[in-house]
Coordinates of C-alpha atoms in Angstrom, one line a residue:
M1 CA -20.4 -48.2 47.4
T2 CA -18.5 -47.4 50.5
A3 CA -18.5 -49.7 53.4
T4 CA -20.0 -47.0 55.5
A5 CA -22.9 -46.5 53.1
L6 CA -23.6 -50.2 53.1
A7 CA -23.5 -50.5 56.8
A8 CA -25.9 -47.6 57.0
F9 CA -28.1 -49.3 54.5
V10 CA -28.5 -52.6 56.4
P11 CA -27.7 -51.8 60.0
G12 CA -26.2 -54.6 62.0
A13 CA -25.2 -56.8 59.0
P14 CA -21.5 -57.5 58.4
V15 CA -20.0 -54.9 56.0
Q16 CA -18.0 -57.4 54.0
A17 CA -21.0 -59.6 53.5
Q18 CA -23.0 -56.6 52.3
V19 CA -20.3 -55.6 49.9
T20 CA -20.1 -59.2 48.5
A21 CA -23.9 -59.4 48.2
F22 CA -24.1 -56.0 46.4
K23 CA -21.4 -56.9 43.9
Q24 CA -22.8 -60.3 43.3
A25 CA -26.2 -58.8 42.6
V26 CA -24.6 -56.2 40.2
A27 CA -22.8 -59.0 38.4
E28 CA -25.9 -61.2 38.1
T29 CA -28.2 -58.4 36.9
A30 CA -25.7 -56.9 34.5
A31 CA -24.9 -60.3 32.9
R32 CA -28.2 -60.1 31.0
H33 CA -27.0 -56.9 29.2
D34 CA -23.7 -57.3 27.4
G35 CA -22.7 -53.6 27.2
V36 CA -23.6 -52.9 30.8
A37 CA -21.8 -56.1 32.0
D38 CA -18.6 -55.0 30.2
F39 CA -18.7 -51.7 32.0
Y40 CA -19.2 -53.2 35.5
R41 CA -16.5 -55.8 34.9
E42 CA -14.1 -53.0 34.1
R43 CA -15.0 -51.4 37.4
V44 CA -14.9 -54.6 39.4
F45 CA -18.6 -54.1 40.0
E46 CA -18.2 -50.8 41.9
P47 CA -21.3 -48.5 41.7
I48 CA -21.8 -45.2 39.9
W49 CA -25.4 -44.4 41.0
T50 CA -26.1 -45.8 44.4
G51 CA -23.2 -44.5 46.4
D52 CA -23.5 -41.7 49.1
D53 CA -20.7 -39.7 47.5
D54 CA -21.1 -36.4 45.7
A55 CA -20.4 -37.9 42.3
S56 CA -23.2 -40.5 42.6
R57 CA -25.6 -37.9 43.8
A58 CA -24.7 -35.6 40.9
R59 CA -25.3 -38.3 38.4
R60 CA -28.7 -39.2 39.8
A61 CA -29.8 -35.6 39.8
A62 CA -28.5 -34.9 36.3
F63 CA -30.2 -38.1 35.0
L64 CA -33.5 -37.0 36.5
R65 CA -33.2 -33.5 35.1
A66 CA -32.3 -34.7 31.6
M67 CA -35.3 -37.0 31.5
T68 CA -37.7 -34.1 32.2
T69 CA -36.6 -32.8 28.7
S70 CA -37.7 -35.9 26.8
H71 CA -40.8 -34.2 25.5
L72 CA -38.8 -31.3 24.1
H73 CA -37.0 -33.8 21.8
G74 CA -40.1 -35.6 20.7
L75 CA -39.3 -38.7 22.8
P76 CA -41.9 -40.9 24.5
E77 CA -42.5 -39.4 28.0
R78 CA -43.8 -42.5 29.5
R79 CA -40.7 -44.5 28.5
F80 CA -38.5 -41.8 29.9
D81 CA -40.4 -40.8 33.0
P82 CA -38.3 -39.4 35.9
K83 CA -41.1 -40.3 38.4
A84 CA -40.6 -43.9 37.4
I85 CA -36.9 -43.6 38.1
L86 CA -37.6 -42.1 41.5
A87 CA -40.0 -44.9 42.3
M88 CA -37.4 -47.4 41.3
M89 CA -35.0 -45.9 43.9
Q90 CA -37.4 -46.3 46.7
G91 CA -38.1 -49.4 48.8
Q92 CA -34.7 -51.1 48.7
K93 CA -34.6 -53.7 51.5
S94 CA -31.1 -55.3 51.2
S95 CA -27.7 -54.8 49.7
R96 CA -28.8 -57.2 46.9
D97 CA -31.7 -55.0 46.1
L98 CA -29.3 -52.1 46.0
G99 CA -27.1 -54.0 43.5
K100 CA -30.0 -54.7 41.3
L101 CA -31.1 -51.1 41.4
E102 CA -27.5 -50.0 40.4
V103 CA -27.7 -52.0 37.2
E104 CA -31.4 -51.1 36.4
L105 CA -30.4 -47.4 36.6
S106 CA -27.6 -48.0 34.2
I107 CA -29.9 -49.8 31.8
A108 CA -32.5 -47.0 31.9
F109 CA -29.7 -44.5 31.5
A110 CA -28.2 -46.3 28.5
D111 CA -31.6 -46.5 26.8
F112 CA -32.3 -42.8 27.4
A113 CA -28.8 -41.8 26.3
S114 CA -29.1 -43.8 23.0
A115 CA -32.6 -42.4 22.3
L116 CA -31.4 -38.8 22.8
Q117 CA -28.3 -39.2 20.7
T118 CA -29.3 -41.5 17.8
G119 CA -33.1 -42.0 18.1
I120 CA -35.5 -44.7 19.3
L121 CA -36.2 -46.5 16.0
E122 CA -34.2 -48.9 13.9
P123 CA -34.7 -47.6 10.3
K124 CA -34.3 -51.0 8.5
R125 CA -37.2 -52.4 10.5
I126 CA -39.6 -49.7 9.2
D127 CA -39.0 -49.7 5.4
D128 CA -36.8 -51.5 2.9
G129 CA -35.5 -48.2 1.6
L130 CA -34.2 -47.1 5.0
V131 CA -30.9 -48.8 4.7
R132 CA -29.1 -46.1 6.7
K133 CA -26.7 -47.4 9.4
V134 CA -27.3 -45.5 12.6
P135 CA -24.1 -44.6 14.5
R136 CA -25.2 -46.2 17.8
R137 CA -22.8 -46.0 20.8
S138 CA -22.6 -48.9 23.1
P139 CA -24.0 -48.8 26.7
A140 CA -20.5 -49.2 28.0
E141 CA -19.4 -46.1 25.9
H142 CA -22.2 -44.1 27.3
L143 CA -21.5 -45.2 30.9
R144 CA -17.8 -44.4 30.5
G145 CA -18.7 -40.9 29.2
L146 CA -21.0 -40.3 32.1
T147 CA -18.3 -41.3 34.7
T148 CA -15.5 -39.3 33.1
Q149 CA -17.4 -35.9 32.6
D150 CA -19.5 -33.5 34.5
P151 CA -22.9 -35.3 34.2
D152 CA -24.9 -32.3 33.1
V153 CA -22.3 -31.5 30.4
F154 CA -22.4 -35.1 29.3
F155 CA -26.2 -35.1 28.9
R156 CA -26.0 -31.9 26.8
S157 CA -23.3 -33.5 24.6
L158 CA -25.7 -36.3 23.6
V159 CA -28.1 -33.9 21.8
P160 CA -27.3 -33.8 18.1
P161 CA -25.1 -30.6 17.6
S162 CA -26.4 -29.8 14.1
P163 CA -27.9 -26.4 13.6
E164 CA -30.8 -28.2 11.8
Y165 CA -31.7 -30.2 15.0
S166 CA -31.8 -27.0 17.0
R167 CA -34.0 -25.3 14.4
L168 CA -36.4 -28.2 14.3
M169 CA -36.7 -28.1 18.1
K170 CA -37.6 -24.5 17.9
A171 CA -40.1 -25.2 15.1
K172 CA -41.7 -27.9 17.2
F173 CA -42.2 -25.5 20.1
R174 CA -43.7 -22.9 17.8
M175 CA -46.1 -25.5 16.4
E176 CA -47.1 -26.7 19.9
R177 CA -47.7 -23.1 20.9
Q178 CA -49.8 -22.6 17.8
L179 CA -51.8 -25.7 18.6
S180 CA -52.5 -24.4 22.1
T181 CA -54.1 -21.3 20.6
G182 CA -56.4 -23.2 18.2
G183 CA -54.2 -24.0 15.3
W184 CA -54.6 -22.1 12.0
G185 CA -58.3 -21.7 12.1
A186 CA -60.9 -22.9 9.7
T187 CA -59.9 -24.6 6.5
V188 CA -60.4 -23.1 3.1
P189 CA -63.8 -24.2 1.6
A190 CA -62.7 -24.1 -2.1
S191 CA -61.0 -26.3 -4.6
S192 CA -59.0 -23.4 -6.0
L193 CA -58.8 -19.6 -5.9
K194 CA -57.1 -17.0 -8.0
P195 CA -56.5 -13.3 -8.1
G196 CA -59.7 -11.3 -8.6
N197 CA -61.8 -13.8 -6.6
S198 CA -63.6 -12.6 -3.5
G199 CA -65.9 -13.9 -0.8
K200 CA -65.9 -16.3 2.1
A201 CA -63.3 -18.8 0.8
V202 CA -60.9 -15.9 0.1
V203 CA -61.3 -14.6 3.6
A204 CA -60.6 -18.1 5.0
L205 CA -57.5 -18.4 2.8
R206 CA -56.3 -14.9 4.0
D207 CA -57.1 -15.7 7.7
R208 CA -55.2 -19.0 7.5
L209 CA -52.1 -17.4 5.9
V210 CA -52.2 -14.7 8.5
R211 CA -52.1 -17.3 11.3
M212 CA -49.3 -19.0 9.5
G213 CA -47.3 -15.8 9.5
Y214 CA -47.3 -15.2 5.7
M215 CA -49.1 -11.8 5.9
G216 CA -50.3 -9.2 8.3
R217 CA -53.9 -8.8 9.4
S218 CA -56.4 -7.5 6.9
A219 CA -60.2 -7.1 6.6
S220 CA -60.2 -7.4 2.8
A221 CA -62.3 -10.1 1.1
E222 CA -60.5 -9.7 -2.2
Y223 CA -57.8 -11.9 -3.7
D224 CA -55.5 -8.9 -4.1
G225 CA -51.8 -8.4 -4.7
T226 CA -51.0 -8.7 -1.0
L227 CA -52.7 -12.1 -0.8
Q228 CA -51.1 -13.2 -4.0
A229 CA -47.6 -12.4 -2.6
A230 CA -48.4 -14.4 0.5
V231 CA -49.6 -17.4 -1.5
R232 CA -46.5 -17.2 -3.6
Q233 CA -44.3 -17.3 -0.5
F234 CA -46.3 -20.2 0.9
Q235 CA -45.9 -22.1 -2.4
E236 CA -42.1 -21.6 -2.3
D237 CA -42.0 -23.0 1.2
H238 CA -43.9 -26.1 0.2
G239 CA -42.2 -27.0 -3.0
L240 CA -45.0 -25.8 -5.2
E241 CA -44.9 -23.8 -8.4
A242 CA -44.8 -20.3 -7.1
D243 CA -47.3 -18.5 -9.3
G244 CA -49.4 -16.9 -6.6
V245 CA -52.5 -18.8 -7.7
A246 CA -54.1 -21.0 -5.1
G247 CA -54.8 -24.1 -7.2
A248 CA -55.8 -27.5 -5.9
S249 CA -52.3 -28.6 -4.7
T250 CA -51.9 -25.2 -2.9
I251 CA -55.3 -25.4 -1.2
K252 CA -54.5 -29.0 -0.1
E253 CA -51.3 -27.9 1.5
V254 CA -52.8 -24.8 3.1
N255 CA -55.5 -27.0 4.7
I256 CA -53.1 -29.4 6.3
G257 CA -53.4 -28.9 10.1
V258 CA -50.8 -28.1 12.8
E259 CA -50.9 -31.6 14.2
E260 CA -49.8 -33.1 10.9
R261 CA -47.0 -30.5 10.5
L262 CA -45.9 -31.3 14.1
E263 CA -45.7 -35.0 13.2
Q264 CA -43.5 -34.1 10.2
I265 CA -41.2 -32.1 12.4
M266 CA -40.9 -34.8 15.0
V267 CA -40.2 -37.4 12.3
A268 CA -37.5 -35.1 11.0
M269 CA -36.0 -34.8 14.5
E270 CA -35.8 -38.6 14.7
R271 CA -34.2 -38.7 11.3
E272 CA -31.7 -36.0 12.3
R273 CA -30.7 -38.1 15.3
W274 CA -30.0 -41.0 12.9
L275 CA -27.3 -38.7 11.4
N276 CA -25.6 -37.9 14.6
F277 CA -22.2 -39.2 13.5
P278 CA -19.2 -38.6 15.9
E279 CA -17.4 -36.9 13.0
G280 CA -20.4 -35.0 11.8
L281 CA -21.7 -34.9 8.2
G282 CA -18.3 -33.6 7.0
K283 CA -16.8 -30.2 6.6
R284 CA -17.6 -30.5 2.9
H285 CA -20.4 -32.9 2.0
V286 CA -23.1 -33.6 -0.6
K287 CA -26.7 -33.7 0.5
V288 CA -29.7 -35.0 -1.5
N289 CA -33.2 -34.5 -0.2
L290 CA -35.3 -37.1 -2.1
T291 CA -38.6 -35.4 -1.2
D292 CA -37.4 -32.0 -2.5
F293 CA -35.7 -33.5 -5.7
K294 CA -32.6 -31.4 -5.1
A295 CA -28.9 -31.9 -4.4
W296 CA -26.5 -29.5 -2.6
I297 CA -22.8 -29.2 -1.9
I298 CA -22.3 -27.9 1.7
D299 CA -19.1 -26.3 2.8
D300 CA -18.7 -25.3 6.5
D301 CA -22.5 -25.5 7.0
K302 CA -23.2 -23.2 4.0
V303 CA -24.7 -24.1 0.7
T304 CA -22.2 -23.5 -2.1
F305 CA -23.9 -25.3 -4.9
E306 CA -27.5 -26.4 -5.6
T307 CA -29.2 -28.2 -8.4
R308 CA -32.4 -29.9 -9.2
A309 CA -32.5 -33.7 -9.2
V310 CA -34.6 -36.6 -10.5
V311 CA -34.9 -39.6 -8.0
G312 CA -36.3 -43.1 -8.2
M313 CA -39.9 -43.5 -9.1
N314 CA -42.4 -44.6 -6.5
Q315 CA -42.3 -48.3 -7.3
S316 CA -41.1 -51.1 -5.0
D317 CA -37.9 -51.8 -6.9
R318 CA -37.0 -48.2 -7.9
R319 CA -37.3 -46.0 -4.9
T320 CA -34.0 -44.4 -4.0
P321 CA -32.7 -45.8 -0.7
E322 CA -31.4 -43.6 2.1
F323 CA -27.8 -44.0 3.3
S324 CA -24.5 -42.2 3.6
D325 CA -21.3 -43.0 1.9
E326 CA -18.2 -41.2 0.4
M327 CA -17.8 -40.0 -3.2
E328 CA -14.4 -41.4 -4.4
R329 CA -14.3 -40.5 -8.0
M330 CA -16.2 -39.2 -11.0
V331 CA -16.2 -40.7 -14.5
I332 CA -16.2 -38.3 -17.5
N333 CA -17.6 -39.7 -20.7
P334 CA -19.0 -42.8 -18.8
S335 CA -20.3 -46.0 -20.3
W336 CA -23.6 -47.3 -19.0
Y337 CA -23.4 -50.8 -17.8
V338 CA -27.0 -51.8 -17.8
P339 CA -28.2 -53.3 -14.4
R340 CA -29.2 -57.0 -14.6
S341 CA -32.8 -56.1 -13.5
I342 CA -33.2 -53.7 -16.4
I343 CA -31.7 -56.2 -18.9
V344 CA -34.0 -59.1 -18.1
N345 CA -37.1 -57.1 -17.3
E346 CA -37.1 -54.4 -20.0
Y347 CA -34.6 -55.3 -22.8
L348 CA -34.7 -59.2 -23.0
P349 CA -38.4 -59.3 -24.0
A350 CA -37.7 -57.0 -26.9
L351 CA -34.5 -58.9 -27.9
R352 CA -36.4 -62.2 -27.9
S353 CA -38.8 -61.0 -30.5
N354 CA -36.3 -58.8 -32.4
P355 CA -32.6 -59.4 -31.9
N356 CA -31.7 -56.1 -33.5
S357 CA -33.8 -54.0 -31.0
V358 CA -32.1 -51.7 -28.5
G359 CA -29.4 -51.2 -31.1
H360 CA -27.7 -48.4 -29.1
L361 CA -26.5 -51.1 -26.6
E362 CA -23.6 -53.5 -27.0
I363 CA -24.3 -57.0 -25.9
T364 CA -21.1 -58.7 -24.5
D365 CA -20.2 -62.1 -23.2
A366 CA -18.3 -62.9 -20.0
R367 CA -15.0 -62.1 -21.6
G368 CA -16.2 -58.7 -22.8
R369 CA -16.5 -59.7 -26.5
V370 CA -19.4 -58.3 -28.5
V371 CA -22.1 -60.9 -29.2
N372 CA -23.4 -61.6 -32.7
R373 CA -27.0 -60.6 -32.6
G374 CA -27.7 -62.8 -35.6
N375 CA -27.9 -65.9 -33.4
G376 CA -31.0 -64.5 -31.7
F377 CA -32.0 -64.6 -28.1
S378 CA -35.4 -66.4 -28.1
Q379 CA -33.7 -69.4 -26.4
Y380 CA -33.0 -67.4 -23.2
S381 CA -35.1 -66.7 -20.2
A382 CA -34.5 -64.1 -17.5
Q383 CA -32.7 -66.7 -15.5
S384 CA -30.5 -68.1 -18.3
F385 CA -29.6 -65.0 -20.2
P386 CA -25.8 -65.0 -20.0
F387 CA -24.8 -61.7 -21.4
A388 CA -24.1 -58.1 -20.2
M389 CA -25.2 -54.9 -21.9
R390 CA -23.3 -51.7 -22.3
Q391 CA -24.0 -48.3 -23.8
P392 CA -20.7 -46.7 -24.9
P393 CA -19.9 -43.0 -24.0
G394 CA -21.6 -40.3 -26.0
P395 CA -24.1 -37.4 -25.7
K396 CA -27.1 -39.9 -25.8
N397 CA -25.7 -42.2 -23.1
A398 CA -28.2 -42.8 -20.4
L399 CA -25.7 -41.4 -17.9
G400 CA -25.0 -38.3 -19.9
L401 CA -21.5 -37.0 -19.9
V402 CA -20.5 -37.6 -16.2
K403 CA -21.3 -39.8 -13.3
F404 CA -20.2 -39.5 -9.6
L405 CA -19.4 -42.7 -7.7
F406 CA -19.7 -43.4 -4.0
P407 CA -19.4 -47.3 -4.4
N408 CA -22.2 -49.0 -2.5
K409 CA -24.0 -52.3 -2.7
Y410 CA -27.2 -50.6 -3.8
N411 CA -25.6 -49.5 -7.1
I412 CA -26.7 -45.9 -6.5
Y413 CA -24.8 -42.9 -7.9
L414 CA -25.3 -39.4 -9.2
H415 CA -25.2 -38.7 -12.9
D416 CA -26.0 -36.6 -15.9
T417 CA -28.9 -37.4 -18.2
P418 CA -30.0 -36.6 -21.8
A419 CA -33.6 -36.4 -20.5
K420 CA -33.6 -32.8 -19.5
S421 CA -37.3 -32.1 -19.8
L422 CA -38.0 -33.9 -16.5
F423 CA -36.3 -31.2 -14.5
S424 CA -39.0 -28.7 -15.2
R425 CA -41.6 -30.8 -13.4
E426 CA -42.7 -30.2 -9.8
V427 CA -42.5 -33.9 -8.8
R428 CA -39.4 -35.5 -10.2
A429 CA -39.5 -39.2 -9.3
Y430 CA -38.8 -41.0 -12.6
S431 CA -35.5 -42.9 -12.4
H432 CA -34.7 -46.5 -11.7
G433 CA -33.2 -45.4 -8.4
C434 CA -30.0 -43.4 -9.3
I435 CA -30.1 -39.7 -9.0
R436 CA -29.9 -37.5 -12.1
L437 CA -28.6 -33.9 -11.8
H438 CA -29.9 -30.9 -13.7
K439 CA -26.5 -29.2 -13.7
P440 CA -24.0 -32.1 -13.6
Q441 CA -21.1 -30.3 -15.3
E442 CA -21.3 -27.4 -12.9
F443 CA -21.6 -29.9 -10.1
A444 CA -18.4 -31.5 -11.3
H445 CA -16.6 -28.2 -11.5
A446 CA -17.5 -27.5 -7.8
I447 CA -16.4 -31.0 -6.7
L448 CA -13.1 -30.6 -8.5
A449 CA -12.4 -27.1 -7.3
P450 CA -10.4 -28.1 -4.2
Q451 CA -7.9 -30.1 -6.3
V452 CA -7.8 -28.4 -9.7
S453 CA -6.9 -24.7 -10.4
N454 CA -9.2 -24.4 -13.3
P455 CA -11.9 -27.1 -12.9
K456 CA -14.0 -26.0 -15.8
E457 CA -11.1 -26.1 -18.3
Y458 CA -9.9 -29.4 -16.8
F459 CA -13.3 -31.0 -17.1
E460 CA -13.9 -29.8 -20.7
R461 CA -10.5 -30.9 -21.9
I462 CA -11.2 -34.5 -20.8
L463 CA -14.7 -34.3 -22.1
R464 CA -13.5 -33.4 -25.6
T465 CA -11.5 -36.6 -25.8
G466 CA -14.6 -38.7 -25.8
A467 CA -12.8 -41.3 -23.9
E468 CA -14.2 -42.8 -20.7
T469 CA -12.0 -41.3 -18.0
P470 CA -12.1 -41.8 -14.2
V471 CA -11.0 -38.9 -12.1
E472 CA -10.1 -39.8 -8.5
L473 CA -10.9 -37.3 -5.8
D474 CA -8.0 -36.3 -3.6
Q475 CA -10.3 -35.9 -0.7
H476 CA -13.4 -38.2 -0.5
V477 CA -16.6 -36.2 -0.1
P478 CA -19.3 -37.6 2.2
V479 CA -22.7 -38.1 0.4
H480 CA -25.9 -38.2 2.4
L481 CA -29.1 -39.4 0.7
M482 CA -31.8 -38.0 2.9
Y483 CA -35.6 -37.9 3.0
R484 CA -37.1 -34.9 4.8
T485 CA -40.6 -33.8 4.4
A486 CA -39.9 -31.1 7.0
Y487 CA -36.6 -29.2 7.1
T488 CA -35.3 -25.6 7.2
D489 CA -33.8 -23.7 4.3
V490 CA -30.6 -21.6 4.3
K491 CA -32.5 -18.8 6.1
G492 CA -33.9 -21.1 8.8
V493 CA -37.5 -21.0 7.4
M494 CA -39.4 -24.2 7.7
Q495 CA -40.0 -26.1 4.4
Y496 CA -42.5 -28.9 3.9
R497 CA -42.6 -31.5 1.2
N498 CA -44.9 -34.4 0.2
D499 CA -44.1 -37.9 1.5
V500 CA -43.4 -39.2 -2.0
Y501 CA -42.6 -42.8 -0.9
G502 CA -44.8 -42.9 2.2
R503 CA -41.8 -43.5 4.5
D504 CA -42.5 -40.7 6.9
A505 CA -46.0 -42.0 7.5
K506 CA -44.4 -45.4 8.5
I507 CA -41.9 -43.7 10.8
W508 CA -44.6 -41.7 12.5
R509 CA -46.7 -44.9 13.1
A510 CA -43.6 -46.5 14.6
L511 CA -42.9 -43.4 16.8
S512 CA -46.5 -43.5 17.9
A513 CA -46.3 -47.2 18.8
E514 CA -43.3 -46.3 21.0
G515 CA -45.4 -43.7 22.8
V516 CA -44.5 -40.5 21.0
T517 CA -47.5 -38.0 21.0
V518 CA -48.4 -34.6 19.6
G519 CA -49.5 -32.1 22.1
A520 CA -49.9 -28.4 22.7
V521 CA -47.6 -26.3 24.9
Q522 CA -48.8 -26.5 28.5
G523 CA -48.7 -23.4 30.6

């Protein structure tokens, strides 16, 4: 704040007194907010908003413009209301008032910048499985960025740069526009329909798919080949068996309204903001979408490998958590070291009644020596059982022939499995929490390709030894365990999946509590 500006603000008052009062007010107001206080101490309490210089005016204008876009990002408009900021700027009576305003603007700015960049919710407060660490930047970091860049450029830089976020924003706008024209029309009044059917329900199905963009307009009341092809495409986009028959699960998905799809998209946008890492997801990374039961390897934003997956079953202690880490190694011919929870909850009861049960597992003491089962186990409880359990390598090993490790405190990893039949099911939530891969050896070949000239031969040579063999990765690969009920495929087409763990419903309730709303495009 220049001396001239302060003198103009409180005519007749001593300039030095006004400067001192302004800075004292800044210091006192900022002291309640650590990150903001750090920033102003660095600047010796000089202003960035309330000056009469061009830079201050540009920041104020850019802030107001940026806040008018909050609804585009699915952020709460009342919380980020530019009219409220304008009202805050009015009615200042003294240099102390101006100092308080200076800090209040910085606090409001830091809140908005954080929401736009990394979301408004703290995942771990919503669900125990949301253990993702959001890459929040400090208020001081945001304020430094604003003061060292063109303000409009800075605000644009806050928006997640991922192509997925941009596609979700476009999908949100399309859905809002659809909502403004009445949605997708009447729901289908049938429990199921199939080729050859005709009548009112078939017409309703046809009309709804027309409005969704799956087929062109038609006056036919027959479930013909054109309708069957549209149903098949709809099924593919919703993770259903693509047989062209509108069974109960297909009719249920067709009848979901635009509002609910909008909620899914807005939840996905919040989730995408949680992944706005400074370094991005990684030039090469592994992505698992728990709701879609699939895993991908992504290179330069392109899918280079895809496989089906089995994830944790929908029970409180078995749901696969969501987090990001780095794959460091794979283990070929792995042993399975049975988790303590499985030992005491599933195997100990059987061992207490029959010490020779679960004979495919070794029982070892603290020094790794195999325990004599002849002594029995009836004397042990879940709390006192002192032994570990291990299944040696082999084709029947619970982990199959290879596992992929990104060491984490949740003991989650990717692995092979001898239980191949589960991969043919539409819903694949059956594990204790770890992620089973349908094509684990091919996945291993793809992971090894950057460091081995012939990854398939290399892998099979080790596999034939039968020996448990760790293989370190020359370059660690980021792994992102995600949960998206709304996302785009490689062609940019919206995909929708069921909320298998109920997490998105919790996130939407939390967003609603913060003031996020669903609405149609206005004007």
